[in-house]
XYZ file of C-alpha atoms in Angstrom:
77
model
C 4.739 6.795 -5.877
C 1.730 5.202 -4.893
C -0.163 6.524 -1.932
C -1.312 4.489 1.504
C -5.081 4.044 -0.007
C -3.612 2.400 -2.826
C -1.418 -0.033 -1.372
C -4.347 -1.360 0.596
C -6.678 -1.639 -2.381
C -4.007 -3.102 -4.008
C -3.843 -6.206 -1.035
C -7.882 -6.056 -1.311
C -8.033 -6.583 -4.629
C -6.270 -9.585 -4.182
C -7.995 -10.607 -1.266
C -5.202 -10.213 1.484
C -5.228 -9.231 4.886
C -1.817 -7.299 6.042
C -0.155 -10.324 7.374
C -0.478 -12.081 4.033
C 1.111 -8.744 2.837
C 4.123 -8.525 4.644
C 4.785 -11.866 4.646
C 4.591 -12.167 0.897
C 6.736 -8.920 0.518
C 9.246 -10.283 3.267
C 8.506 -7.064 5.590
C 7.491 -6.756 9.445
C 3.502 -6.273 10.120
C 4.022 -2.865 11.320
C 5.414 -1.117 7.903
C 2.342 -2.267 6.465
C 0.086 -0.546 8.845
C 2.595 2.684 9.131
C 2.142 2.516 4.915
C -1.204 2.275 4.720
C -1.475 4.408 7.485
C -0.391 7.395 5.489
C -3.761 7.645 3.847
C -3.847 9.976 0.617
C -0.253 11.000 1.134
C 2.347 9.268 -1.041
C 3.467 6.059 1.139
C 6.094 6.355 2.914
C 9.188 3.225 3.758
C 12.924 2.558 3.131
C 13.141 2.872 -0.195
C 13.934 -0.819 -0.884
C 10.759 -2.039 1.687
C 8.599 0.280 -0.090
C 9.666 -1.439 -3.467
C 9.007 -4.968 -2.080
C 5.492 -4.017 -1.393
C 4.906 -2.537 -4.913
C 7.171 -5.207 -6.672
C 5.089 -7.873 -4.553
C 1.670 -6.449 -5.961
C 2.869 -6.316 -9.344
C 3.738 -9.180 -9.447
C 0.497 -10.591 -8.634
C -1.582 -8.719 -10.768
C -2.125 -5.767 -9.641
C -1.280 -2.215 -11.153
C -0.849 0.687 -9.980
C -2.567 4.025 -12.763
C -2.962 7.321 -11.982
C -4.887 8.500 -8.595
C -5.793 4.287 -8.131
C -4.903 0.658 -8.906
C -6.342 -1.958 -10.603
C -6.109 -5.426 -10.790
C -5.071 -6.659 -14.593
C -4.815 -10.532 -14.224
C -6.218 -13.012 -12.174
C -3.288 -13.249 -9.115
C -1.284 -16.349 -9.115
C -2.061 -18.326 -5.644
């Protein structure tokens, strides 16, 4: 599960701010800050809102390794 740090280098990577984040990943504003919020602890959502974040990244290059992410293609605008 990745942690809060990772989900927001994941967005940097691509160049996001948090609105483009949750609007991309069809969740409110506020889950993204309580996410990244939660720092070096594994991040914490609903299950499936927590999934649309990471499926969202994914999808747009990004990947999630062990202890950090990387991005792994150039992300699709």
């Amino acid at each position: 599960m990745p942690k809060g740090w990772e989900i927001r280098a994941g967005r940097s990577l691509l160049g996001w701010n948090t609105r483009e984040l949750a609007k991309r990943a069809g969740v409110d504003l506020s889950t993204i800050y309580r996410v990244e919020a939660s720092g070096n602890k594994s991040a914490r959502g609903q299950g499936r809102t927590l999934e649309n974040l990471i499926t969202t990244l994914e999808k747009h290059g990004v990947e999630f390794i062990e202890d950090g992410v990387r991005l792994v293609r150039k992300p699709r605008r």
